[in-house]
Amino acid sequence: MSNFNKDIGSKIVMARNAAGLSQRELAGKLKISQQVLSGYECGRTAISLKTFVDLCKVLDAPIAWFIPFIRQYGEIIGNDEIELLNELKHFADLKALLLFLKQCRREKQSNVKSRRILPKDVSVR
C-alpha cells in the first residue's frame, strides 16, 4: 500500500463524512460496489482517474483538496495557500472575493513592472 493511496483514502472518508453519506450511498452514486469504495478508503486499491473525477463531482470537492500540492490547473501550491483560500471562502461572498483577488493581482503586476525600471543592484522589498 502506498502512502499516496492511504492519504487519498483518508481524505475520501473525510469528504464522505462531511457530505453526510454512508459508504453504500457514495458507492451507489459512483456506480461501484461498497467493497471497491472500502478498498479506496483503506488505501488498498488505487482509484482510477475516471472514478476519482466522479468522486470529486459527487462530493463537490476540488481535486486540489485531495492532492494539496497540485492546483486544479496543474500549478504547485502549498498547504498554506489552500488554507488561506478556504478561510477566505468562508468570510466573503464569491463575487467580492474574486474582485479582491483580481485587484491584488493587478497591484502585484504593477509592482513587478515598477521594479523592472530599477537598476539590477537595487532590491525592493
Short mmCIF file of N, CA and C in Angstrom, two decimals:
data_model
loop_
_atom_site.label_atom_id
_atom_site.label_comp_id
_atom_site.label_asym_id
_atom_site.label_seq_id
_atom_site.Cartn_x
_atom_site.Cartn_y
_atom_site.Cartn_z
N MET A 1 0.85 -1.19 0.00
CA MET A 1 0.00 0.00 0.00
C MET A 1 0.89 1.25 0.00
N SER A 2 0.63 2.13 -0.90
CA SER A 2 1.43 3.35 -0.93
C SER A 2 0.82 4.39 0.01
N ASN A 3 1.67 5.27 0.50
CA ASN A 3 1.18 6.36 1.35
C ASN A 3 0.24 7.26 0.57
N PHE A 4 0.48 7.40 -0.74
CA PHE A 4 -0.38 8.22 -1.57
C PHE A 4 -1.80 7.68 -1.56
N ASN A 5 -1.95 6.37 -1.75
CA ASN A 5 -3.28 5.75 -1.74
C ASN A 5 -3.93 5.90 -0.37
N LYS A 6 -3.15 5.74 0.69
CA LYS A 6 -3.70 5.89 2.04
C LYS A 6 -4.15 7.33 2.29
N ASP A 7 -3.34 8.30 1.83
CA ASP A 7 -3.70 9.71 2.01
C ASP A 7 -4.99 10.05 1.26
N ILE A 8 -5.08 9.58 0.02
CA ILE A 8 -6.30 9.82 -0.77
C ILE A 8 -7.48 9.15 -0.07
N GLY A 9 -7.27 7.92 0.39
CA GLY A 9 -8.34 7.18 1.05
C GLY A 9 -8.86 7.87 2.29
N SER A 10 -7.95 8.39 3.12
CA SER A 10 -8.41 9.07 4.34
C SER A 10 -9.16 10.35 4.00
N LYS A 11 -8.76 11.02 2.92
CA LYS A 11 -9.49 12.22 2.51
C LYS A 11 -10.86 11.87 1.93
N ILE A 12 -10.95 10.73 1.26
CA ILE A 12 -12.26 10.29 0.77
C ILE A 12 -13.21 10.08 1.95
N VAL A 13 -12.69 9.44 3.00
CA VAL A 13 -13.51 9.22 4.20
C VAL A 13 -13.97 10.55 4.79
N MET A 14 -13.03 11.51 4.93
CA MET A 14 -13.39 12.83 5.49
C MET A 14 -14.44 13.53 4.65
N ALA A 15 -14.24 13.53 3.33
CA ALA A 15 -15.18 14.21 2.43
C ALA A 15 -16.54 13.52 2.43
N ARG A 16 -16.52 12.19 2.47
CA ARG A 16 -17.78 11.44 2.50
C ARG A 16 -18.55 11.74 3.78
N ASN A 17 -17.84 11.74 4.91
CA ASN A 17 -18.49 12.05 6.18
C ASN A 17 -19.02 13.48 6.21
N ALA A 18 -18.24 14.41 5.66
CA ALA A 18 -18.67 15.81 5.62
C ALA A 18 -19.93 15.97 4.76
N ALA A 19 -20.05 15.14 3.74
CA ALA A 19 -21.23 15.18 2.87
C ALA A 19 -22.41 14.43 3.48
N GLY A 20 -22.15 13.74 4.60
CA GLY A 20 -23.23 13.00 5.26
C GLY A 20 -23.65 11.74 4.52
N LEU A 21 -22.71 11.13 3.81
CA LEU A 21 -23.02 9.93 3.04
C LEU A 21 -22.41 8.69 3.67
N SER A 22 -23.12 7.60 3.59
CA SER A 22 -22.56 6.31 4.01
C SER A 22 -21.73 5.76 2.85
N GLN A 23 -20.95 4.73 3.14
CA GLN A 23 -20.20 4.09 2.06
C GLN A 23 -21.15 3.56 0.99
N ARG A 24 -22.24 2.96 1.42
CA ARG A 24 -23.20 2.39 0.47
C ARG A 24 -23.78 3.50 -0.42
N GLU A 25 -24.13 4.64 0.16
CA GLU A 25 -24.72 5.74 -0.62
C GLU A 25 -23.72 6.30 -1.63
N LEU A 26 -22.48 6.53 -1.16
CA LEU A 26 -21.47 7.07 -2.07
C LEU A 26 -21.15 6.07 -3.18
N ALA A 27 -21.01 4.81 -2.83
CA ALA A 27 -20.73 3.78 -3.83
C ALA A 27 -21.84 3.75 -4.88
N GLY A 28 -23.09 3.86 -4.44
CA GLY A 28 -24.20 3.88 -5.38
C GLY A 28 -24.13 5.06 -6.33
N LYS A 29 -23.78 6.23 -5.80
CA LYS A 29 -23.67 7.42 -6.66
C LYS A 29 -22.53 7.28 -7.66
N LEU A 30 -21.48 6.56 -7.27
CA LEU A 30 -20.32 6.37 -8.14
C LEU A 30 -20.48 5.15 -9.06
N LYS A 31 -21.55 4.38 -8.83
CA LYS A 31 -21.80 3.16 -9.61
C LYS A 31 -20.67 2.15 -9.46
N ILE A 32 -20.20 2.01 -8.20
CA ILE A 32 -19.20 1.00 -7.86
C ILE A 32 -19.74 0.24 -6.64
N SER A 33 -19.10 -0.86 -6.31
CA SER A 33 -19.55 -1.60 -5.14
C SER A 33 -19.01 -0.97 -3.86
N GLN A 34 -19.67 -1.26 -2.77
CA GLN A 34 -19.23 -0.76 -1.47
C GLN A 34 -17.85 -1.33 -1.13
N GLN A 35 -17.58 -2.55 -1.55
CA GLN A 35 -16.28 -3.17 -1.29
C GLN A 35 -15.15 -2.44 -2.03
N VAL A 36 -15.42 -2.02 -3.26
CA VAL A 36 -14.42 -1.27 -4.02
C VAL A 36 -14.15 0.07 -3.33
N LEU A 37 -15.22 0.76 -2.92
CA LEU A 37 -15.06 2.03 -2.21
C LEU A 37 -14.26 1.82 -0.92
N SER A 38 -14.55 0.76 -0.21
CA SER A 38 -13.81 0.45 1.01
C SER A 38 -12.31 0.28 0.72
N GLY A 39 -12.01 -0.37 -0.40
CA GLY A 39 -10.61 -0.53 -0.81
C GLY A 39 -9.93 0.80 -1.06
N TYR A 40 -10.65 1.74 -1.69
CA TYR A 40 -10.10 3.08 -1.91
C TYR A 40 -9.86 3.78 -0.58
N GLU A 41 -10.87 3.71 0.30
CA GLU A 41 -10.79 4.42 1.58
C GLU A 41 -9.67 3.87 2.47
N CYS A 42 -9.42 2.58 2.40
CA CYS A 42 -8.35 1.98 3.21
C CYS A 42 -6.98 2.14 2.56
N GLY A 43 -6.95 2.54 1.31
CA GLY A 43 -5.69 2.71 0.61
C GLY A 43 -5.17 1.41 0.02
N ARG A 44 -5.98 0.35 0.03
CA ARG A 44 -5.57 -0.95 -0.53
C ARG A 44 -5.61 -0.93 -2.05
N THR A 45 -6.52 -0.12 -2.59
CA THR A 45 -6.75 -0.10 -4.03
C THR A 45 -6.54 1.31 -4.55
N ALA A 46 -5.79 1.42 -5.65
CA ALA A 46 -5.61 2.73 -6.29
C ALA A 46 -6.88 3.08 -7.06
N ILE A 47 -7.32 4.30 -6.91
CA ILE A 47 -8.55 4.75 -7.57
C ILE A 47 -8.24 5.16 -9.01
N SER A 48 -9.13 4.78 -9.93
CA SER A 48 -8.92 5.17 -11.33
C SER A 48 -9.20 6.66 -11.49
N LEU A 49 -8.65 7.23 -12.53
CA LEU A 49 -8.84 8.67 -12.77
C LEU A 49 -10.31 9.00 -12.98
N LYS A 50 -11.01 8.19 -13.76
CA LYS A 50 -12.42 8.46 -14.02
C LYS A 50 -13.23 8.43 -12.72
N THR A 51 -12.99 7.41 -11.90
CA THR A 51 -13.72 7.31 -10.63
C THR A 51 -13.34 8.47 -9.71
N PHE A 52 -12.07 8.86 -9.74
CA PHE A 52 -11.62 9.98 -8.91
C PHE A 52 -12.31 11.28 -9.31
N VAL A 53 -12.41 11.53 -10.59
CA VAL A 53 -13.10 12.74 -11.08
C VAL A 53 -14.58 12.68 -10.71
N ASP A 54 -15.21 11.52 -10.88
CA ASP A 54 -16.61 11.36 -10.49
C ASP A 54 -16.78 11.60 -8.99
N LEU A 55 -15.85 11.08 -8.20
CA LEU A 55 -15.88 11.25 -6.75
C LEU A 55 -15.83 12.74 -6.38
N CYS A 56 -14.94 13.47 -7.03
CA CYS A 56 -14.82 14.91 -6.76
C CYS A 56 -16.13 15.63 -7.08
N LYS A 57 -16.77 15.24 -8.17
CA LYS A 57 -18.04 15.86 -8.55
C LYS A 57 -19.13 15.53 -7.54
N VAL A 58 -19.25 14.25 -7.18
CA VAL A 58 -20.31 13.83 -6.26
C VAL A 58 -20.14 14.49 -4.89
N LEU A 59 -18.89 14.57 -4.42
CA LEU A 59 -18.63 15.14 -3.09
C LEU A 59 -18.45 16.66 -3.13
N ASP A 60 -18.49 17.24 -4.33
CA ASP A 60 -18.30 18.68 -4.52
C ASP A 60 -16.99 19.12 -3.86
N ALA A 61 -15.94 18.36 -4.14
CA ALA A 61 -14.62 18.63 -3.57
C ALA A 61 -13.62 18.79 -4.71
N PRO A 62 -12.82 19.84 -4.69
CA PRO A 62 -11.84 20.03 -5.76
C PRO A 62 -10.71 18.99 -5.68
N ILE A 63 -10.17 18.67 -6.81
CA ILE A 63 -9.04 17.73 -6.86
C ILE A 63 -7.92 18.21 -5.96
N ALA A 64 -7.70 19.52 -5.92
CA ALA A 64 -6.62 20.08 -5.11
C ALA A 64 -6.80 19.81 -3.62
N TRP A 65 -8.01 19.55 -3.16
CA TRP A 65 -8.20 19.23 -1.75
C TRP A 65 -7.66 17.84 -1.45
N PHE A 66 -7.85 16.92 -2.37
CA PHE A 66 -7.36 15.57 -2.20
C PHE A 66 -5.85 15.49 -2.38
N ILE A 67 -5.32 16.30 -3.28
CA ILE A 67 -3.89 16.31 -3.58
C ILE A 67 -3.41 17.75 -3.41
N PRO A 68 -3.12 18.17 -2.17
CA PRO A 68 -2.89 19.59 -1.89
C PRO A 68 -1.71 20.24 -2.61
N PHE A 69 -0.75 19.46 -3.06
CA PHE A 69 0.40 20.08 -3.73
C PHE A 69 0.15 20.31 -5.22
N ILE A 70 -1.06 20.02 -5.68
CA ILE A 70 -1.42 20.26 -7.08
C ILE A 70 -2.63 21.17 -7.14
N ARG A 71 -2.52 22.23 -7.91
CA ARG A 71 -3.68 23.08 -8.14
C ARG A 71 -4.59 22.43 -9.15
N GLN A 72 -5.79 22.95 -9.22
CA GLN A 72 -6.77 22.42 -10.16
C GLN A 72 -6.23 22.44 -11.59
N TYR A 73 -5.41 23.42 -11.93
CA TYR A 73 -4.91 23.56 -13.28
C TYR A 73 -3.44 23.19 -13.39
N GLY A 74 -2.94 22.43 -12.42
CA GLY A 74 -1.61 21.87 -12.54
C GLY A 74 -0.49 22.68 -11.91
N GLU A 75 -0.77 23.82 -11.34
CA GLU A 75 0.28 24.60 -10.71
C GLU A 75 0.51 24.10 -9.29
N ILE A 76 1.74 24.19 -8.83
CA ILE A 76 2.05 23.70 -7.49
C ILE A 76 1.79 24.80 -6.47
N ILE A 77 1.07 24.46 -5.41
CA ILE A 77 0.84 25.36 -4.29
C ILE A 77 1.03 24.58 -3.00
N GLY A 78 1.11 25.30 -1.92
CA GLY A 78 1.31 24.65 -0.63
C GLY A 78 0.06 24.64 0.21
N ASN A 79 0.17 23.96 1.33
CA ASN A 79 -0.96 23.86 2.26
C ASN A 79 -1.38 25.23 2.79
N ASP A 80 -0.42 26.15 2.98
CA ASP A 80 -0.76 27.48 3.48
C ASP A 80 -1.70 28.21 2.54
N GLU A 81 -1.43 28.10 1.24
CA GLU A 81 -2.29 28.78 0.26
C GLU A 81 -3.68 28.16 0.24
N ILE A 82 -3.74 26.84 0.34
CA ILE A 82 -5.04 26.17 0.35
C ILE A 82 -5.82 26.57 1.59
N GLU A 83 -5.14 26.61 2.73
CA GLU A 83 -5.81 27.01 3.97
C GLU A 83 -6.32 28.44 3.88
N LEU A 84 -5.51 29.34 3.33
CA LEU A 84 -5.93 30.73 3.16
C LEU A 84 -7.16 30.83 2.27
N LEU A 85 -7.15 30.13 1.14
CA LEU A 85 -8.29 30.18 0.23
C LEU A 85 -9.55 29.62 0.88
N ASN A 86 -9.41 28.57 1.66
CA ASN A 86 -10.57 28.01 2.36
C ASN A 86 -11.12 28.99 3.38
N GLU A 87 -10.23 29.69 4.10
CA GLU A 87 -10.68 30.68 5.07
C GLU A 87 -11.37 31.85 4.37
N LEU A 88 -10.78 32.33 3.30
CA LEU A 88 -11.38 33.44 2.56
C LEU A 88 -12.76 33.06 2.02
N LYS A 89 -12.89 31.82 1.61
CA LYS A 89 -14.16 31.35 1.08
C LYS A 89 -15.27 31.45 2.14
N HIS A 90 -14.92 31.22 3.40
CA HIS A 90 -15.91 31.26 4.47
C HIS A 90 -16.32 32.69 4.84
N PHE A 91 -15.43 33.65 4.61
CA PHE A 91 -15.68 35.00 5.09
C PHE A 91 -16.11 35.99 4.02
N ALA A 92 -16.17 35.56 2.80
CA ALA A 92 -16.51 36.51 1.73
C ALA A 92 -17.47 35.86 0.75
N ASP A 93 -18.29 36.70 0.16
CA ASP A 93 -19.13 36.18 -0.90
C ASP A 93 -18.23 36.01 -2.13
N LEU A 94 -18.50 35.02 -2.95
CA LEU A 94 -17.60 34.63 -4.02
C LEU A 94 -17.28 35.76 -4.98
N LYS A 95 -18.27 36.55 -5.36
CA LYS A 95 -18.02 37.65 -6.30
C LYS A 95 -17.09 38.70 -5.70
N ALA A 96 -17.31 39.02 -4.42
CA ALA A 96 -16.45 40.00 -3.76
C ALA A 96 -15.03 39.46 -3.63
N LEU A 97 -14.90 38.18 -3.32
CA LEU A 97 -13.59 37.55 -3.19
C LEU A 97 -12.84 37.57 -4.52
N LEU A 98 -13.53 37.23 -5.61
CA LEU A 98 -12.89 37.24 -6.92
C LEU A 98 -12.45 38.64 -7.32
N LEU A 99 -13.28 39.63 -7.04
CA LEU A 99 -12.92 41.02 -7.33
C LEU A 99 -11.68 41.42 -6.53
N PHE A 100 -11.64 41.05 -5.25
CA PHE A 100 -10.49 41.35 -4.39
C PHE A 100 -9.22 40.69 -4.93
N LEU A 101 -9.31 39.43 -5.32
CA LEU A 101 -8.13 38.71 -5.82
C LEU A 101 -7.64 39.31 -7.14
N LYS A 102 -8.57 39.72 -8.01
CA LYS A 102 -8.17 40.36 -9.26
C LYS A 102 -7.44 41.67 -8.99
N GLN A 103 -7.94 42.44 -8.02
CA GLN A 103 -7.30 43.70 -7.67
C GLN A 103 -5.89 43.44 -7.11
N CYS A 104 -5.76 42.44 -6.28
CA CYS A 104 -4.44 42.08 -5.74
C CYS A 104 -3.49 41.69 -6.87
N ARG A 105 -3.99 40.94 -7.84
CA ARG A 105 -3.16 40.52 -8.97
C ARG A 105 -2.69 41.74 -9.76
N ARG A 106 -3.63 42.69 -9.99
CA ARG A 106 -3.25 43.90 -10.73
C ARG A 106 -2.18 44.68 -9.99
N GLU A 107 -2.35 44.81 -8.67
CA GLU A 107 -1.36 45.54 -7.87
C GLU A 107 -0.01 44.83 -7.90
N LYS A 108 -0.01 43.52 -7.82
CA LYS A 108 1.23 42.76 -7.87
C LYS A 108 1.91 42.95 -9.22
N GLN A 109 1.12 42.89 -10.30
CA GLN A 109 1.70 43.07 -11.64
C GLN A 109 2.26 44.47 -11.80
N SER A 110 1.57 45.48 -11.27
CA SER A 110 2.09 46.84 -11.41
C SER A 110 3.36 47.01 -10.58
N ASN A 111 3.44 46.35 -9.42
CA ASN A 111 4.67 46.40 -8.62
C ASN A 111 5.82 45.72 -9.34
N VAL A 112 5.55 44.63 -10.00
CA VAL A 112 6.59 43.93 -10.75
C VAL A 112 7.08 44.80 -11.89
N LYS A 113 6.15 45.46 -12.58
CA LYS A 113 6.55 46.34 -13.69
C LYS A 113 7.39 47.49 -13.18
N SER A 114 7.02 48.07 -12.02
CA SER A 114 7.79 49.19 -11.50
C SER A 114 9.18 48.76 -11.04
N ARG A 115 9.32 47.54 -10.60
CA ARG A 115 10.64 47.04 -10.18
C ARG A 115 11.58 46.89 -11.37
N ARG A 116 11.05 46.63 -12.52
CA ARG A 116 11.90 46.43 -13.70
C ARG A 116 12.62 47.72 -14.11
N ILE A 117 12.10 48.84 -13.69
CA ILE A 117 12.70 50.12 -14.03
C ILE A 117 13.99 50.32 -13.23
N LEU A 118 14.06 49.79 -12.03
CA LEU A 118 15.21 49.99 -11.15
C LEU A 118 16.43 49.24 -11.65
N PRO A 119 17.62 49.76 -11.32
CA PRO A 119 18.84 49.04 -11.67
C PRO A 119 18.86 47.66 -11.01
N LYS A 120 19.59 46.74 -11.60
CA LYS A 120 19.63 45.37 -11.09
C LYS A 120 20.20 45.27 -9.68
N ASP A 121 21.06 46.20 -9.27
CA ASP A 121 21.67 46.10 -7.95
C ASP A 121 20.79 46.69 -6.85
N VAL A 122 19.63 47.24 -7.19
CA VAL A 122 18.72 47.80 -6.18
C VAL A 122 17.61 46.78 -5.94
N SER A 123 17.44 46.40 -4.67
CA SER A 123 16.36 45.46 -4.37
C SER A 123 15.22 46.20 -3.69
N VAL A 124 14.02 45.80 -4.02
CA VAL A 124 12.82 46.40 -3.44
C VAL A 124 12.12 45.33 -2.64
N ARG A 125 11.76 45.67 -1.40
CA ARG A 125 11.07 44.69 -0.56
C ARG A 125 9.72 45.21 -0.18
#
